[in-house]
Short mmCIF file of C-alpha atoms and ligand atoms in Angstrom, two decimals:
data_model
loop_
_atom_site.label_atom_id
_atom_site.label_comp_id
_atom_site.label_asym_id
_atom_site.label_seq_id
_atom_site.Cartn_x
_atom_site.Cartn_y
_atom_site.Cartn_z
CA UNK V 18 207.99 159.70 131.07
CA UNK V 19 205.51 160.15 133.87
CA UNK V 20 202.55 157.85 133.29
CA UNK V 21 199.77 160.30 132.56
CA UNK V 22 201.90 162.10 130.00
CA UNK V 23 202.56 159.11 127.80
CA UNK V 24 199.38 159.71 125.80
CA UNK V 25 201.00 162.91 124.54
CA UNK V 26 203.44 160.64 122.75
CA UNK V 27 200.80 158.33 121.29
CA UNK V 28 201.54 157.42 117.68
CA UNK V 29 197.84 157.01 116.87
CA UNK V 30 196.95 160.51 117.96
CA UNK V 31 200.00 161.87 116.21
CA UNK V 32 198.93 160.28 112.93
CA UNK V 33 195.43 161.63 113.22
CA UNK V 34 196.76 165.12 113.85
CA UNK V 35 199.13 164.82 110.93
CA UNK V 36 196.28 163.88 108.62
CA UNK V 37 194.20 166.76 109.90
CA UNK V 38 197.02 169.20 109.30
CA UNK V 39 197.66 167.90 105.81
CA UNK V 40 194.03 168.45 104.90
CA UNK V 41 194.06 172.16 105.74
CA UNK V 42 194.02 174.53 102.78
CA UNK V 43 195.01 178.17 102.55
CA UNK V 44 194.68 180.76 99.84
CA UNK V 45 197.53 183.01 100.87
CA UNK V 46 200.95 182.39 102.34
CA UNK V 47 201.04 181.95 106.11
CA UNK V 48 204.05 182.58 108.30
CA UNK V 49 204.07 181.15 111.81
CA UNK V 50 206.90 182.01 114.15
CA UNK V 51 207.93 179.58 116.84
CA UNK V 52 209.39 181.85 119.47
CA UNK V 53 211.06 179.25 121.66
CA UNK V 54 214.38 177.55 120.90
CA UNK V 55 213.24 174.32 122.53
CA UNK V 56 210.31 174.29 120.08
CA UNK V 57 212.75 174.86 117.21
CA UNK V 58 214.72 171.83 118.30
CA UNK V 59 211.64 169.62 118.62
CA UNK V 60 210.16 170.82 115.31
CA UNK V 61 213.33 169.77 113.50
CA UNK V 62 213.76 166.55 115.43
CA UNK V 63 210.26 165.36 114.59
CA UNK V 64 210.29 166.61 111.00
CA UNK V 65 207.31 168.91 111.52
CA UNK V 66 208.29 171.17 108.62
CA UNK V 67 207.54 168.27 106.29
CA UNK V 68 204.05 167.86 107.75
CA UNK V 69 202.88 171.40 107.03
CA UNK V 70 200.24 172.03 104.36
CA UNK V 71 201.21 173.97 101.28
CA UNK V 72 201.67 177.70 101.79
CA UNK V 73 202.36 177.41 105.53
CA UNK V 74 205.83 178.29 106.74
CA UNK V 75 207.29 177.90 110.23
CA UNK V 76 210.07 180.31 111.00
CA UNK V 77 212.28 180.42 114.08
CA UNK V 78 212.38 183.44 116.30
CA UNK V 79 214.73 184.88 118.90
CA UNK V 80 213.93 182.27 121.56
CA UNK V 81 217.44 181.07 122.27
CA UNK V 82 218.87 183.10 125.16
CA UNK V 83 222.47 182.21 124.36
CA UNK V 84 221.96 183.28 120.74
CA UNK V 85 220.47 186.69 121.51
CA UNK V 86 223.11 187.58 124.10
CA UNK V 87 225.28 190.28 122.50
CA UNK V 88 229.04 190.00 122.19
CA UNK V 89 229.73 192.73 124.75
CA UNK V 90 228.23 190.49 127.43
CA UNK V 91 230.37 187.51 126.49
CA UNK V 92 233.45 189.76 126.29
CA UNK V 93 232.82 190.97 129.83
CA UNK V 94 232.50 187.40 131.12
CA UNK V 95 235.70 186.45 129.30
CA UNK V 96 237.56 189.34 130.96
CA UNK V 97 236.18 188.37 134.38
CA UNK V 98 237.59 184.87 133.98
CA UNK V 99 240.90 186.29 132.73
CA UNK V 100 241.07 188.49 135.81
CA UNK V 101 240.92 185.41 138.01
CA UNK V 102 237.29 185.38 139.14
CA UNK V 103 235.27 182.18 139.02
CA UNK V 104 232.70 182.40 136.23
CA UNK V 105 229.81 179.96 136.54
CA UNK V 106 227.48 179.46 133.60
CA UNK V 107 224.90 177.26 131.93
CA UNK V 108 226.68 174.94 129.52
CA UNK V 109 225.55 176.38 126.19
CA UNK V 110 227.26 179.68 126.88
CA UNK V 111 230.77 178.36 127.17
CA UNK V 112 231.54 177.82 123.49
CA UNK V 113 229.91 180.98 122.18
CA UNK V 114 232.54 183.08 120.42
CA UNK V 115 232.62 186.66 121.71
CA UNK V 116 234.47 189.44 119.90
CA UNK V 117 237.91 188.09 120.75
CA UNK V 118 237.66 184.85 122.67
CA UNK V 119 235.24 182.43 124.30
CA UNK V 120 234.87 181.15 127.85
CA UNK V 121 236.07 177.76 126.62
CA UNK V 122 239.29 179.27 125.36
CA UNK V 123 239.89 181.21 128.57
CA UNK V 124 239.34 178.01 130.51
CA UNK V 125 241.93 176.25 128.38
CA UNK V 126 244.29 179.10 129.20
CA UNK V 127 243.77 178.42 132.92
CA UNK V 128 240.71 180.55 133.70
CA UNK V 129 238.25 179.24 136.30
CA UNK V 130 235.09 178.70 134.24
CA UNK V 131 232.52 176.27 135.62
CA UNK V 132 229.50 174.80 133.92
CA UNK V 133 226.52 174.48 136.25
CA UNK V 134 223.09 173.02 135.85
CA UNK V 135 221.43 175.35 138.35
CA UNK V 136 222.25 178.83 139.70
CA UNK V 137 222.05 177.15 143.10
CA UNK V 138 225.16 175.09 142.20
CA UNK V 139 227.03 178.34 141.53
CA UNK V 140 225.82 179.73 144.85
CA UNK V 141 226.97 176.67 146.76
CA UNK V 142 230.35 176.99 145.10
CA UNK V 143 230.62 180.53 146.47
CA UNK V 144 229.33 179.59 149.91
CA UNK V 145 231.54 176.57 150.41
CA UNK V 146 234.67 177.48 148.50
CA UNK V 147 234.91 181.11 149.58
CA UNK V 148 236.00 182.25 146.12
CA UNK V 149 234.36 185.12 144.28
CA UNK V 150 231.81 183.50 141.97
CA UNK V 151 230.02 185.37 139.19
CA UNK V 152 227.00 183.61 137.73
CA UNK V 153 226.04 184.47 134.14
CA UNK V 154 222.38 185.36 134.61
CA UNK V 155 221.04 184.90 131.10
CA UNK V 156 217.68 183.43 130.12
CA UNK V 157 214.04 184.38 129.73
CA UNK V 158 211.17 184.47 132.22
CA UNK V 159 211.51 180.69 132.66
CA UNK V 160 214.94 181.08 134.22
CA UNK V 161 214.88 184.50 135.89
CA UNK V 162 212.82 183.40 138.94
CA UNK V 163 215.32 180.62 139.75
CA UNK V 164 218.16 183.13 139.60
CA UNK V 165 216.19 185.56 141.75
CA UNK V 166 215.50 182.85 144.34
CA UNK V 167 219.20 181.99 144.44
CA UNK V 168 220.19 185.63 144.94
CA UNK V 169 217.62 186.02 147.71
CA UNK V 170 219.08 182.99 149.41
CA UNK V 171 222.56 184.50 149.24
CA UNK V 172 221.10 187.62 150.87
CA UNK V 173 219.34 185.63 153.59
CA UNK V 174 222.43 183.61 154.38
CA UNK V 175 224.73 186.63 154.18
CA UNK V 176 227.03 185.12 151.54
CA UNK V 177 228.78 188.15 150.09
CA UNK V 178 231.01 186.56 147.44
CA UNK V 179 228.17 185.53 145.09
CA UNK V 180 227.54 187.85 142.15
CA UNK V 181 225.43 187.73 139.01
CA UNK V 182 226.01 189.26 135.58
CA UNK V 183 222.50 190.41 134.62
CA UNK V 184 221.68 189.43 131.04
CA UNK V 185 218.09 188.17 131.31
CA UNK V 186 215.54 189.04 128.65
CA UNK V 187 211.76 189.31 128.42
CA UNK V 188 209.70 187.67 125.69
CA UNK V 189 206.62 189.96 125.36
CA UNK V 190 208.64 193.10 124.45
CA UNK V 191 210.46 191.07 121.79
CA UNK V 192 207.11 189.93 120.38
CA UNK V 193 206.01 193.55 120.18
CA UNK V 194 209.18 194.48 118.31
CA UNK V 195 208.84 191.55 115.89
CA UNK V 196 205.16 192.27 115.30
CA UNK V 197 205.96 195.84 114.32
CA UNK V 198 208.54 194.79 111.73
CA UNK V 199 207.13 195.44 108.24
CA UNK V 200 209.61 193.04 106.65
CA UNK V 201 208.46 190.07 108.71
CA UNK V 202 204.66 190.14 108.64
CA UNK V 203 204.01 187.25 110.99
CA UNK V 204 200.58 185.61 110.77
CA UNK V 205 200.67 183.94 114.20
CA UNK V 206 202.89 182.91 117.08
CA UNK V 207 203.55 179.52 118.59
CA UNK V 208 204.11 180.81 122.12
CA UNK V 209 206.82 179.41 124.40
CA UNK V 210 205.39 176.89 126.88
CA UNK V 211 207.80 177.31 129.74
CA UNK V 212 208.06 181.07 129.57
CA UNK V 213 204.27 180.93 129.77
CA UNK V 214 204.38 178.75 132.89
CA UNK V 215 205.73 181.83 134.63
CA UNK V 216 203.83 184.54 132.71
CA UNK V 217 200.42 182.95 132.23
CA UNK V 218 198.13 183.45 129.25
CA UNK V 219 197.16 186.92 130.43
CA UNK V 220 200.53 188.46 129.71
CA UNK V 221 200.09 187.84 125.98
CA UNK V 222 196.72 189.51 125.62
CA UNK V 223 198.39 192.54 124.03
CA UNK V 224 198.68 190.39 120.89
CA UNK V 225 194.94 190.84 120.38
CA UNK V 226 195.44 194.57 119.97
CA UNK V 227 198.16 193.89 117.43
CA UNK V 228 195.76 191.63 115.54
CA UNK V 229 198.03 188.58 115.71
CA UNK V 230 196.86 185.27 117.19
CA UNK V 231 199.03 183.11 119.44
CA UNK V 232 198.84 179.59 120.87
CA UNK V 233 200.77 178.52 123.97
CA UNK V 234 202.25 175.12 123.26
CA UNK V 235 203.85 172.24 125.10
CA UNK V 236 206.82 170.35 123.73
CA UNK V 237 205.68 166.86 122.83
CA UNK V 238 205.09 166.32 119.10
CA UNK V 239 201.36 165.95 119.83
CA UNK V 240 201.36 169.31 121.65
CA UNK V 241 203.10 171.05 118.79
CA UNK V 242 200.87 169.63 116.04
CA UNK V 243 197.74 170.46 118.05
CA UNK V 244 198.95 174.00 118.59
CA UNK V 245 199.75 174.52 114.93
CA UNK V 246 196.29 173.27 113.95
CA UNK V 247 194.65 175.61 116.47
CA UNK V 248 196.76 178.53 115.32
CA UNK V 249 196.01 177.91 111.65
CA UNK V 250 192.31 177.81 112.54
CA UNK V 251 192.57 181.21 114.24
CA UNK V 252 194.52 182.66 111.33
CA UNK V 253 191.96 181.38 108.82
CA UNK V 254 189.07 182.85 110.77
CA UNK V 255 191.01 186.06 111.37
CA UNK V 256 190.56 185.76 115.12
CA UNK V 257 193.38 187.37 117.07
CA UNK V 258 192.89 185.19 120.14
CA UNK V 259 195.46 183.89 122.61
CA UNK V 260 194.82 180.21 123.33
CA UNK V 261 196.43 178.12 126.06
CA UNK V 262 197.05 174.67 124.62
CA UNK V 263 199.35 173.66 127.48
CA UNK V 264 196.84 173.75 130.34
CA UNK V 265 198.54 170.93 132.25
CA UNK V 266 201.37 173.37 133.02
CA UNK V 267 200.23 176.91 132.21
CA UNK V 268 197.67 178.80 134.31
CA UNK V 269 195.80 181.94 133.35
CA UNK V 270 197.89 184.04 135.75
CA UNK V 271 201.09 182.02 135.38
CA UNK V 272 203.07 181.32 138.54
CA UNK V 273 202.55 184.43 140.70
CA UNK V 274 205.05 183.34 143.33
CA UNK V 275 207.84 182.89 140.79
CA UNK V 276 206.91 186.14 139.07
CA UNK V 277 206.89 187.96 142.39
CA UNK V 278 210.37 186.75 143.20
CA UNK V 279 211.63 187.76 139.76
CA UNK V 280 210.29 191.32 140.17
CA UNK V 281 211.57 191.55 143.74
CA UNK V 282 215.12 191.14 142.45
CA UNK V 283 214.99 192.48 138.90
CA UNK V 284 213.63 195.55 137.16
CA UNK V 285 213.02 195.97 133.45
CA UNK V 286 215.15 198.21 131.25
CA UNK V 287 216.09 198.71 127.61
CA UNK V 288 218.26 195.90 126.36
CA UNK V 289 220.23 194.92 123.29
CA UNK V 290 219.46 191.63 121.51
CA UNK V 291 221.64 190.15 118.85
CA UNK V 292 219.77 190.67 115.59
CA UNK V 293 217.01 192.81 117.07
CA UNK V 294 219.12 195.63 118.54
CA UNK V 295 217.77 197.73 121.37
CA UNK V 296 214.29 196.73 122.49
CA UNK V 297 212.59 199.00 125.04
CA UNK V 298 211.99 197.44 128.47
CA UNK V 299 213.11 194.01 127.31
CA UNK V 300 216.00 193.33 129.67
CA UNK V 301 216.29 192.34 133.33
CA UNK V 302 218.57 194.44 135.55
CA UNK V 303 219.16 194.22 139.27
CA UNK V 304 217.16 196.53 141.48
CA UNK V 305 219.00 199.22 143.42
CA UNK V 306 218.75 197.15 146.61
CA UNK V 307 220.78 194.29 145.12
CA UNK V 308 223.17 196.38 143.06
CA UNK V 309 226.06 195.25 145.28
CA UNK V 310 225.83 191.85 143.59
CA UNK V 311 225.96 193.19 140.03
CA UNK V 312 229.06 191.83 138.31
CA UNK V 313 229.07 194.71 135.82
CA UNK V 314 229.40 197.21 138.68
CA UNK V 315 231.43 195.33 141.27
CA UNK V 316 234.58 194.66 139.26
CA UNK V 317 236.92 196.99 137.51
CA UNK V 318 236.82 195.33 134.12
CA UNK V 319 236.81 197.10 130.78
CA UNK V 320 236.74 194.81 127.77
CA UNK V 321 237.87 196.20 124.40
CA UNK V 322 235.24 197.56 121.97
CA UNK V 323 232.99 194.69 120.89
CA UNK V 324 232.97 193.63 117.26
CA UNK V 325 230.74 191.33 115.27
CA UNK V 326 231.82 188.76 112.73
CA UNK V 327 230.38 190.37 109.58
CA UNK V 328 230.08 187.04 107.76
CA UNK V 329 227.74 185.48 110.35
CA UNK V 330 224.04 185.98 109.57
CA UNK V 331 222.88 184.85 113.01
CA UNK V 332 221.09 188.17 113.54
CA UNK V 333 218.93 187.65 110.45
CA UNK V 334 218.27 184.06 111.48
CA UNK V 335 217.07 185.20 114.92
CA UNK V 336 214.72 187.66 113.33
CA UNK V 337 213.28 185.01 111.05
CA UNK V 338 214.48 186.82 107.93
CA UNK V 339 216.52 183.94 106.56
CA UNK V 340 216.82 180.22 107.16
CA UNK V 341 220.29 178.99 108.17
CA UNK V 342 221.09 177.32 104.81
CA UNK V 343 220.90 180.78 103.26
CA UNK V 344 224.01 181.77 105.23
CA UNK V 345 227.06 181.16 102.99
CA UNK V 346 229.06 179.78 105.92
CA UNK V 347 226.43 177.22 106.93
CA UNK V 348 227.85 173.69 106.79
CA UNK V 349 230.87 174.81 104.78
CA UNK V 350 232.81 176.80 107.35
CA UNK V 351 230.38 176.88 110.25
CA UNK V 352 229.59 173.54 111.91
CA UNK V 353 228.77 172.49 115.48
CA UNK V 354 232.42 171.41 115.87
CA UNK V 355 233.67 174.75 114.62
CA UNK V 356 230.85 177.23 115.26
CA UNK V 357 231.25 180.74 113.88
CA UNK V 358 228.15 182.18 115.53
CA UNK V 359 226.05 181.44 118.61
CA UNK V 360 223.15 180.07 116.53
CA UNK V 361 225.39 177.11 115.68
CA UNK V 362 226.72 176.67 119.23
CA UNK V 363 223.57 176.32 121.24
CA UNK V 364 221.77 173.01 120.77
CA UNK V 365 218.57 175.01 120.41
CA UNK V 366 219.98 177.55 118.00
CA UNK V 367 218.36 177.42 114.55
CA UNK V 368 221.63 176.80 112.72
CA UNK V 369 222.42 173.84 114.93
CA UNK V 370 218.90 172.41 114.57
CA UNK V 371 219.05 172.72 110.76
CA UNK V 372 222.52 171.18 110.73
CA UNK V 373 221.53 168.16 112.80
CA UNK V 374 218.09 167.39 111.47
CA UNK V 375 217.83 169.28 108.16
CA UNK R 13 217.49 176.80 127.43
CA UNK R 14 213.88 176.89 128.49
CA UNK R 15 213.79 173.14 128.70
CA UNK R 16 211.82 171.93 131.70
CA UNK R 17 211.50 168.26 132.60
CA UNK R 18 208.45 166.60 134.12
CA UNK R 19 209.47 164.67 137.26
CA UNK R 20 207.85 163.30 140.40
CA UNK R 21 208.62 164.61 143.89
CA UNK R 22 209.83 161.74 146.09
CA UNK R 23 211.31 163.53 149.13
CA UNK R 24 210.86 166.93 150.74
CA UNK R 25 212.95 168.63 153.41
CA UNK R 26 211.97 172.27 153.81
CA UNK R 27 212.70 173.98 150.50
CA UNK R 28 214.97 171.15 149.38
CA UNK R 29 213.46 168.17 147.63
CA UNK R 30 214.35 165.17 145.53
CA UNK R 31 212.61 164.55 142.22
CA UNK R 32 212.68 161.41 140.14
CA UNK R 33 212.24 160.47 136.51
CA UNK R 34 212.67 156.90 135.32
CA UNK R 35 214.94 156.02 138.20
CA UNK R 36 217.08 159.15 137.88
CA UNK R 37 217.04 161.29 141.02
CA UNK R 38 217.85 164.94 141.22
CA UNK R 39 218.07 167.52 144.01
CA UNK R 40 215.62 170.35 143.40
CA UNK R 41 214.46 173.51 145.17
CA UNK R 42 210.90 174.45 146.04
CA UNK R 43 211.30 178.23 146.44
CA UNK R 44 209.04 179.06 143.50
CA UNK R 45 205.94 176.98 144.36
CA UNK R 46 203.57 176.64 147.30
CA UNK R 47 202.48 173.45 149.01
CA UNK R 48 204.30 170.86 146.94
CA UNK R 49 203.73 167.31 148.19
CA UNK R 50 205.51 164.00 147.81
CA UNK R 51 203.94 162.28 144.80
CA UNK R 52 203.25 165.51 142.89
CA UNK R 53 204.26 165.69 139.25
CA UNK R 54 206.21 168.86 138.64
CA UNK R 55 208.19 170.71 135.98
CA UNK R 56 211.87 171.16 136.79
CA UNK R 57 213.96 173.91 135.25
CA UNK R 58 217.53 174.79 136.28
CA UNK R 59 217.21 172.89 139.54
CA UNK R 60 213.93 174.53 140.59
CA UNK R 61 210.34 173.32 140.53
CA UNK R 62 208.66 175.97 138.38
CA UNK R 63 205.14 174.51 138.44
CA UNK R 64 203.06 171.57 139.48
CA UNK R 65 201.60 169.58 136.60
CA UNK R 66 197.84 169.29 136.57
CA UNK R 67 196.91 165.68 135.88
CA UNK R 68 193.19 166.50 135.53
CA UNK R 69 193.90 169.17 132.93
CA UNK R 70 196.17 166.82 131.01
CA UNK R 71 193.40 164.22 130.77
CA UNK R 72 190.77 166.81 129.96
CA UNK R 73 192.73 168.36 127.14
CA UNK R 74 193.39 164.97 125.55
CA UNK R 75 189.70 164.12 125.75
CA UNK R 76 188.75 167.43 124.20
CA UNK R 77 191.11 166.73 121.35
CA UNK R 78 189.80 163.28 120.77
CA UNK R 79 186.27 164.65 120.65
CA UNK R 80 187.33 167.40 118.30
CA UNK R 81 189.03 164.97 115.95
CA UNK R 82 186.17 162.48 115.86
CA UNK R 83 183.47 165.17 115.50
CA UNK R 84 185.19 166.47 112.39
CA UNK R 85 185.82 163.15 110.67
CA UNK R 86 186.09 163.75 106.97
S1 LIG O 408 225.52 179.15 109.98
FE1 LIG O 408 227.06 179.89 111.44
S2 LIG O 408 227.87 181.73 110.49
FE2 LIG O 408 225.93 181.28 109.47
S3 LIG O 408 224.37 182.40 110.64
FE3 LIG O 408 224.49 180.38 111.54
S4 LIG O 408 225.92 180.63 113.23
FE4 LIG O 408 226.24 182.39 111.88
#
């Protein structure tokens, strides 16, 4: 831990915050959604559910990119690997079951599937090895600029055999969709810290019009408790404000350079999310100029019709409608060793977090 | 997947840099930020620096919280 950040792990401050939270009282039920999967993981790891005052519920949202990626995307990647192309991906993606198979299974059958830590690793693989490499470009605003920068580098260096499979998603359109859902009725959002690093506080101001407050939060337990306290305060006073409680990393305007690079390469378009279906303008697609690098267009691949596993309730989990233990397969059939749905595969999926930490 | 790790920049060569956390070193790229310097604390995500951390702001926000907590002692 870098020195000046260690105070954010101070036990004394944490205790004080916990006491403060415990003392808060509410007349009606309050539902806070944590939008980010990394928050979900931390909230479970530090037992934050147990620290909440009576009547306050924290529910997980769609903030796990692997989890919201629909089966048709995974099926396409599987077919690419089967056809002999090199598929490079972030690690979480590899075990996600698609309609018929997973990247892990194709790899066991001899497919060239590589796990990378950075899109730049995938690019270097293409540049040095000369093979056709397709990078699975999933992720939110946090990740899209890095992918854009990598693609721009491939352009600048004239490396033709590097492709991406566009599957990126945008958080604000998903928040709009969730806010409009009459079944959910969310009282406030714990906003994703690292998406916000790119977006800035400004990009959430539409929440004010929807009458729902939000607090941008960091990831240390102190950050999360502080943010919940702030959010509960706003909810109590019925103030639909957007507060930045992660000012050491998040600026009002976000990171304009990163954003600029993202929009240079990508354009927004309607996109399907697991559990939330089609959300207008919520997906990232390559701009016309870079279409030659689009894996969906460049290769003659046609996967069979996608199908969902009807027993998996991952969609309802992602929407915050149920908690994982309410899924009949949870812990009995579906475990991290034998995951049935993506919410159990990804370390930041809700099912996995509930399984590990309760 | 939106995990980003705070690290310190220890070497810079054009847009390539090396960042360090508790003795662990990692190659990172600087494409997404301007004027990063050796010694800066940064957030790393997927091999890229996505933002510089603001030490002043970190201190300020902790102070504000301490004030807030002590001013509202029950
Ligand atoms: S426990 Fe498994 S089967 Fe049930 S919703 Fe979660 S991922 Fe799907």
